[in-house]
Coordinates of C-alpha atoms in Angstrom, one line a residue:
I3 CA 46.2 27.4 -37.4
M4 CA 45.0 28.2 -33.9
K5 CA 46.3 24.9 -32.6
E6 CA 49.7 25.7 -34.0
A7 CA 49.8 29.1 -32.3
L8 CA 48.6 27.5 -29.0
D9 CA 51.2 24.7 -29.2
A10 CA 53.9 27.3 -29.8
G11 CA 52.8 29.4 -26.8
E12 CA 52.2 32.5 -28.9
V13 CA 48.7 33.2 -27.7
K14 CA 49.0 35.2 -24.5
V15 CA 47.9 38.4 -22.7
L16 CA 50.4 41.2 -22.3
P17 CA 50.3 44.6 -20.6
R18 CA 49.6 47.4 -23.1
P19 CA 52.5 49.8 -23.4
L20 CA 52.0 53.5 -22.8
G21 CA 50.5 55.3 -25.7
W22 CA 49.6 52.2 -27.8
N23 CA 46.1 52.1 -29.2
I24 CA 45.9 48.3 -29.4
I25 CA 43.8 45.4 -28.1
F26 CA 45.1 42.6 -30.4
E27 CA 48.4 41.8 -32.0
T28 CA 47.9 39.5 -35.0
F29 CA 50.1 38.0 -37.7
D30 CA 49.4 37.0 -41.3
R31 CA 50.7 33.7 -42.9
N32 CA 54.0 35.4 -43.7
G33 CA 54.5 36.3 -40.1
T34 CA 54.0 40.1 -40.6
I35 CA 52.7 41.7 -37.4
T36 CA 49.5 43.7 -37.4
E37 CA 48.0 45.8 -34.6
V38 CA 44.2 45.9 -34.1
P39 CA 43.2 49.1 -32.3
R40 CA 40.3 49.8 -30.0
F41 CA 37.4 50.5 -32.4
T42 CA 34.8 53.3 -32.4
R43 CA 31.2 52.3 -32.7
R44 CA 31.2 53.3 -36.4
E45 CA 34.3 51.2 -37.1
R46 CA 32.7 48.1 -35.3
I47 CA 29.6 48.4 -37.5
R48 CA 31.7 48.7 -40.7
R49 CA 33.8 45.7 -39.8
K50 CA 30.8 43.6 -38.9
R51 CA 29.3 44.3 -42.3
H52 CA 32.6 43.6 -44.1
F53 CA 32.9 40.3 -42.3
A54 CA 29.4 39.3 -43.2
D55 CA 30.0 40.1 -46.9
E56 CA 33.3 38.2 -46.8
Q57 CA 31.7 35.1 -45.4
T58 CA 29.0 35.2 -48.1
D59 CA 31.6 35.6 -50.9
S60 CA 33.9 32.8 -49.6
Q61 CA 31.9 29.7 -49.0
Y62 CA 34.2 26.8 -48.2
D63 CA 33.4 23.3 -49.4
S64 CA 33.1 21.2 -46.3
N65 CA 34.0 18.0 -48.3
D66 CA 37.5 19.2 -49.0
A67 CA 39.9 17.2 -46.8
T68 CA 43.5 18.1 -46.2
T69 CA 45.8 15.6 -47.8
E70 CA 48.8 14.1 -46.0
E71 CA 51.2 16.1 -48.2
E72 CA 49.5 19.4 -47.3
A73 CA 49.6 18.5 -43.6
E74 CA 53.4 17.7 -43.8
S75 CA 54.1 21.0 -45.6
T76 CA 52.1 22.9 -42.9
D77 CA 54.2 21.2 -40.1
D78 CA 57.3 22.4 -41.9
E79 CA 56.1 26.0 -42.1
V80 CA 55.4 26.2 -38.3
P81 CA 59.1 27.0 -37.3
E82 CA 59.5 29.4 -40.2
L83 CA 56.3 31.3 -39.3
S84 CA 57.3 31.5 -35.7
S85 CA 60.7 33.0 -36.5
K86 CA 59.1 35.5 -38.9
R87 CA 56.7 36.6 -36.2
E88 CA 59.6 37.1 -33.8
I89 CA 61.5 39.1 -36.4
S90 CA 58.4 41.2 -37.1
R91 CA 57.8 41.9 -33.4
F92 CA 61.5 42.9 -32.8
L93 CA 61.5 45.3 -35.8
R94 CA 58.2 46.8 -34.7
D95 CA 59.7 47.5 -31.2
L96 CA 62.9 48.9 -32.8
H97 CA 60.8 51.3 -34.8
R98 CA 58.9 52.4 -31.7
T99 CA 62.1 53.2 -29.8
A100 CA 63.0 55.8 -32.5
N101 CA 59.4 57.0 -32.9
I102 CA 59.3 55.7 -36.5
E103 CA 55.9 54.7 -37.9
W104 CA 55.4 51.0 -38.2
K105 CA 53.7 50.0 -41.5
G106 CA 54.3 46.3 -41.6
M107 CA 57.5 44.2 -41.7
D108 CA 58.4 44.5 -45.4
S109 CA 57.1 48.1 -45.9
S110 CA 58.9 49.4 -42.8
W111 CA 62.1 47.6 -43.8
S112 CA 62.0 49.2 -47.2
D113 CA 61.4 52.7 -45.7
L114 CA 63.9 52.3 -42.8
P115 CA 67.0 53.7 -44.6
R116 CA 65.2 56.9 -45.6
M117 CA 63.8 57.4 -42.1
M118 CA 67.3 56.8 -40.5
I119 CA 69.1 59.3 -42.6
K120 CA 66.3 61.8 -42.1
R121 CA 66.5 61.5 -38.3
K122 CA 70.3 61.2 -38.2
L123 CA 70.3 57.5 -37.1
Y124 CA 72.1 54.4 -38.1
L125 CA 71.4 50.7 -37.4
A126 CA 74.2 49.0 -35.5
G127 CA 74.8 45.3 -35.0
L128 CA 72.9 43.9 -38.0
P129 CA 74.5 40.8 -39.5
D130 CA 76.0 41.5 -42.9
I131 CA 74.0 38.7 -44.5
C132 CA 70.7 40.5 -43.5
A133 CA 71.6 43.9 -44.9
P134 CA 69.2 45.4 -47.5
Q135 CA 70.2 45.1 -51.2
I136 CA 69.9 48.5 -53.0
V137 CA 68.9 48.8 -56.7
D138 CA 68.5 52.3 -58.1
D139 CA 68.3 53.8 -54.7
E140 CA 65.5 51.5 -53.7
V141 CA 65.5 48.4 -51.4
D142 CA 65.3 45.3 -53.5
P143 CA 62.1 43.3 -52.5
D144 CA 64.1 40.1 -52.7
S145 CA 66.0 41.3 -49.6
F146 CA 62.9 41.9 -47.5
P147 CA 62.7 40.0 -44.2
S148 CA 59.8 37.9 -45.4
M149 CA 62.2 36.6 -48.2
W150 CA 65.1 35.8 -45.9
S151 CA 66.5 32.3 -45.8
S152 CA 66.6 30.2 -42.6
D153 CA 70.3 31.1 -42.1
Q154 CA 69.5 34.8 -42.4
R155 CA 66.6 34.5 -40.0
D156 CA 68.7 32.6 -37.5
Q157 CA 71.6 35.1 -37.6
F158 CA 69.2 38.0 -37.2
L159 CA 67.4 36.4 -34.2
D160 CA 70.7 35.5 -32.5
A161 CA 71.8 39.2 -32.7
A162 CA 68.4 40.5 -31.7
R163 CA 68.1 38.2 -28.6
S164 CA 71.6 39.3 -27.5
D165 CA 70.5 43.0 -27.7
S166 CA 73.2 43.6 -30.3
I167 CA 71.0 45.4 -32.8
S168 CA 70.0 49.0 -32.0
L169 CA 69.3 52.3 -33.6
L170 CA 72.0 54.9 -32.6
R171 CA 72.4 58.6 -33.4
R172 CA 75.1 59.5 -35.9
E173 CA 77.2 62.6 -36.3
S174 CA 75.8 65.3 -38.6
D175 CA 78.6 65.0 -41.1
D176 CA 78.9 61.2 -40.9
F177 CA 76.8 59.7 -43.8
I178 CA 76.4 56.1 -42.6
L179 CA 73.3 54.0 -42.4
F180 CA 74.5 50.6 -41.0
R181 CA 77.2 49.2 -38.8
L182 CA 77.3 45.7 -40.1
V183 CA 78.8 42.6 -38.5
N184 CA 80.9 40.2 -40.5
E185 CA 81.1 36.5 -39.9
D186 CA 84.3 36.9 -37.9
G187 CA 82.6 39.4 -35.6
S188 CA 84.3 42.5 -37.0
M189 CA 82.1 45.5 -37.8
Y190 CA 82.2 48.1 -40.6
S191 CA 80.3 51.2 -41.5
T192 CA 78.4 51.5 -44.8
S193 CA 75.7 53.5 -46.6
L194 CA 75.1 50.5 -48.8
E195 CA 74.8 51.3 -52.5
Y196 CA 72.8 54.5 -52.1
S197 CA 74.0 57.4 -54.3
R198 CA 75.3 60.6 -52.9
T199 CA 72.4 62.4 -54.5
W200 CA 69.9 60.3 -52.6
M201 CA 71.7 60.8 -49.3
L202 CA 71.7 64.6 -49.7
K203 CA 68.1 64.7 -50.9
H204 CA 66.8 63.0 -47.7
T205 CA 68.9 64.9 -45.3
Q206 CA 67.4 68.2 -46.3
T207 CA 64.2 69.7 -44.7
P208 CA 61.2 69.2 -46.9
V209 CA 59.5 72.4 -48.3
V210 CA 56.1 73.0 -46.7
N211 CA 53.7 74.7 -49.1
N212 CA 50.8 75.4 -46.7
E213 CA 50.8 79.1 -46.1
K214 CA 49.5 78.9 -42.6
T215 CA 52.1 76.4 -41.6
V216 CA 54.8 78.5 -43.1
Q217 CA 53.6 81.6 -41.1
R218 CA 53.4 79.6 -37.9
Q219 CA 56.9 78.2 -38.4
R220 CA 58.3 81.6 -39.1
R221 CA 56.6 82.9 -35.9
E222 CA 58.0 80.1 -33.8
A223 CA 61.5 80.5 -35.2
R224 CA 61.3 84.2 -34.5
E225 CA 60.2 83.8 -30.9
N226 CA 62.5 80.9 -30.2
G227 CA 65.4 82.7 -31.9
K228 CA 64.9 85.8 -29.8
S229 CA 64.7 83.9 -26.5
S230 CA 67.6 81.6 -27.3
R231 CA 70.1 84.4 -28.3
I232 CA 69.2 87.0 -25.7
P233 CA 71.5 86.8 -22.6
P234 CA 69.7 87.0 -19.2
N235 CA 71.3 90.4 -18.4
A236 CA 70.6 91.9 -21.9
V237 CA 68.4 95.0 -22.5
I238 CA 66.3 95.2 -25.6
T239 CA 66.8 98.5 -27.3
S240 CA 64.9 97.9 -30.5
S241 CA 63.1 95.1 -32.4
G242 CA 61.1 94.3 -35.5
R243 CA 59.9 91.3 -37.6
G244 CA 62.5 88.6 -37.1
W245 CA 65.2 90.8 -35.5
V246 CA 66.0 92.4 -32.1
V247 CA 68.7 94.7 -30.9
V248 CA 70.0 94.2 -27.4
E249 CA 72.5 95.9 -25.2
E250 CA 74.4 93.6 -22.8
S251 CA 75.3 94.8 -19.3
T252 CA 77.5 93.5 -16.6
E253 CA 76.3 92.8 -13.1
D254 CA 77.8 96.0 -11.9
E255 CA 76.0 98.0 -14.6
E256 CA 72.7 96.2 -14.3
E257 CA 71.5 98.3 -11.4
D258 CA 72.0 101.5 -13.4
V259 CA 70.1 100.3 -16.5
V260 CA 66.8 102.2 -17.0
I261 CA 64.3 101.2 -19.7
E262 CA 62.1 104.1 -20.5
N263 CA 59.9 102.4 -23.1
P264 CA 57.2 100.4 -21.3
K265 CA 56.5 98.3 -24.4
E266 CA 60.1 97.3 -24.7
L267 CA 60.2 96.5 -21.0
R268 CA 57.2 94.2 -21.3
K269 CA 58.7 92.5 -24.4
Q270 CA 62.0 91.9 -22.6
L271 CA 60.2 90.5 -19.5
R272 CA 58.1 88.2 -21.7
I273 CA 61.1 86.7 -23.4
Q274 CA 63.0 86.2 -20.1
V275 CA 60.0 84.6 -18.3
S276 CA 59.0 82.3 -21.2
T277 CA 62.6 81.2 -21.6
R278 CA 62.8 80.5 -17.9
V279 CA 59.6 78.5 -17.8
L280 CA 60.6 76.4 -20.9
K281 CA 64.1 75.8 -19.4
Q282 CA 62.6 74.7 -16.2
I283 CA 60.4 72.1 -18.0
V284 CA 63.5 70.7 -19.7
D285 CA 65.4 70.6 -16.4
W286 CA 62.7 68.5 -14.8
D287 CA 63.7 65.6 -17.2
I288 CA 60.1 64.3 -17.1
R289 CA 60.9 61.2 -19.2
G290 CA 64.0 60.4 -17.2
D291 CA 66.2 59.9 -20.2
G292 CA 67.5 63.4 -20.7
S293 CA 65.3 64.1 -23.8
E294 CA 63.9 67.5 -24.2
V295 CA 60.2 68.1 -23.5
T296 CA 58.7 71.1 -25.3
W297 CA 55.6 73.0 -24.4
N298 CA 53.6 71.3 -27.1
N299 CA 54.4 67.8 -25.9
L300 CA 54.3 68.6 -22.2
P301 CA 50.8 67.2 -21.6
L302 CA 51.6 63.9 -23.4
A303 CA 54.9 63.5 -21.4
L304 CA 53.0 64.1 -18.1
A305 CA 50.3 61.6 -19.0
Q306 CA 52.7 58.8 -20.1
Y307 CA 55.1 59.2 -17.2
N308 CA 52.6 59.6 -14.4
K309 CA 53.4 63.2 -13.4
Y310 CA 51.6 66.5 -13.1
V311 CA 52.5 70.2 -13.0
T312 CA 51.3 72.5 -10.2
G313 CA 51.4 76.3 -9.7
L314 CA 50.3 77.8 -13.1
P315 CA 47.1 79.8 -13.3
P316 CA 44.3 78.5 -15.6
A317 CA 44.7 81.0 -18.3
S318 CA 48.4 80.1 -18.8
L319 CA 47.8 76.4 -19.4
P320 CA 48.1 74.7 -22.8
K321 CA 45.0 75.1 -24.9
I322 CA 43.6 72.0 -26.6
R323 CA 41.7 71.4 -29.8
D324 CA 41.0 67.9 -31.2
D325 CA 43.4 66.5 -28.6
K326 CA 46.3 68.6 -29.8
V327 CA 48.0 71.6 -28.3
I328 CA 47.3 74.9 -30.1
F329 CA 50.6 76.8 -30.2
Q330 CA 49.1 80.2 -31.0
A331 CA 46.7 80.2 -28.1
S332 CA 48.9 79.0 -25.2
H333 CA 52.7 79.2 -25.8
P334 CA 54.5 81.1 -23.0
C335 CA 56.1 83.5 -25.6
L336 CA 52.6 84.7 -26.4
W337 CA 51.3 85.3 -22.8
S338 CA 49.9 88.7 -22.0
G339 CA 51.8 91.2 -19.9
E340 CA 49.6 90.5 -16.8
M341 CA 50.0 86.7 -17.2
I342 CA 53.8 87.1 -17.4
T343 CA 53.8 89.1 -14.2
R344 CA 51.7 86.4 -12.4
V345 CA 53.8 83.6 -13.7
L346 CA 57.1 85.3 -12.7
A347 CA 55.8 85.6 -9.1
I348 CA 54.9 82.0 -9.1
V349 CA 58.2 80.8 -10.4
D350 CA 60.1 83.0 -8.0
S351 CA 58.1 81.6 -5.1
G352 CA 59.0 78.0 -6.1
K353 CA 55.3 77.0 -6.6
F354 CA 55.9 76.0 -10.2
Q355 CA 56.9 72.4 -10.0
V356 CA 56.3 68.9 -11.3
L357 CA 55.1 66.1 -9.0
P358 CA 54.4 62.4 -9.3
R359 CA 50.8 61.6 -9.9
P360 CA 49.2 59.5 -7.2
P361 CA 47.3 56.4 -8.3
G362 CA 43.6 57.0 -9.0
R363 CA 44.1 60.8 -9.6
I364 CA 43.4 61.8 -13.2
V365 CA 45.3 65.1 -13.5
L366 CA 47.8 66.8 -15.8
F367 CA 47.8 70.3 -14.2
E368 CA 46.8 71.3 -10.7
T369 CA 45.6 74.9 -11.0
F370 CA 43.4 77.2 -8.9
D371 CA 40.2 79.1 -9.3
A372 CA 39.5 82.8 -8.6
E373 CA 39.2 82.2 -4.9
G374 CA 42.5 80.4 -4.8
N375 CA 41.0 76.9 -4.4
P376 CA 43.1 74.2 -6.1
Y377 CA 41.5 71.8 -8.7
D378 CA 42.7 69.2 -11.1
S379 CA 42.6 69.8 -14.9
T380 CA 43.1 67.5 -17.9
L381 CA 42.9 70.5 -20.3
G382 CA 39.8 69.1 -22.1
Y383 CA 41.5 66.0 -23.6
S384 CA 39.0 63.4 -24.7
D385 CA 38.3 60.2 -22.6
D386 CA 39.9 58.2 -25.4
W387 CA 43.1 60.2 -25.3
L388 CA 43.3 59.9 -21.5
A389 CA 42.6 56.1 -21.6
L390 CA 45.2 55.7 -24.3
N391 CA 48.0 57.7 -22.7
M392 CA 47.4 57.9 -19.0
Q393 CA 48.0 54.6 -17.3
D394 CA 46.4 54.3 -13.9
E395 CA 47.0 51.3 -11.6
T396 CA 43.5 51.6 -10.2

């Protein structure tokens, strides 16, 4: 088996993509790709014991010789296995581009239609002969990639190598899953044989039963809703749980507006400053592809795209627990009145900015201590998280 892989040139060392916890990329006899992550000490011990038990339970008879018939069948399987590996690798990368979890070639192929309709995507450029067959709103196992004929594999690989297959965003009211290619090169849209009930079921947002999660989502929606609907020149006159009353003013009237209630003034200022900070983060276009970067995924975007933020005081930085951002402890819409005033002065002075991270410098945020001396912060992320997401040339 190793000789076959070496002869086919499939054993090689590749650069590890950003954010991938992987040290080996392996394939089973069906060509399905499997990723082997960097193991913790406990996992290494567990695997060592498992391997020892497996060796004890499966003693091979050294006198068994491979017959000529078996050798010939193995030679015939080499091209098929190589093509299945290439298909598996392409599908894995396709899932990654859409941030869809990879669970193996056949399992991911079976779950792909559900994930596409849930995320408003469709697959374009797939040969008609390779399309999944649907039975009772489920993908028929006989249409899995591992079951494809040589003709199906060849047509799929031809389309994949020419970059014709891609995941694209669909319109909200356009219920399509695939743009398939006929033999004559023409394309047509289809939702396969999925029922309308199945389509509607998987386009709706799932119900979350966890009470804490529900409360957090309501709080986020309330804060985001306020900040998104309040014009910059509006004055808050009254507010409550989930609602706010504002009074808009023109530029000429703005100088004459006087807010007597200090609490309402602080609330208005908090909304305006937090909205301004979050909009600035989006305008930076950290990923370079126009996608939105929110406060919760700002550290990850900075790490993966070799950038860092400077200017913010330490108390305003994202708070981390178990390598995840805690919304309740750090979101700008929840900053104190004093913090809002400090951040407003920093933003007005132009000190709040994103910069490219120099090689050899491990930093996500450049902040400053009580004396005003700058220092680098990684927010308390673990070494494993930093090694996984922050690529450093040195």
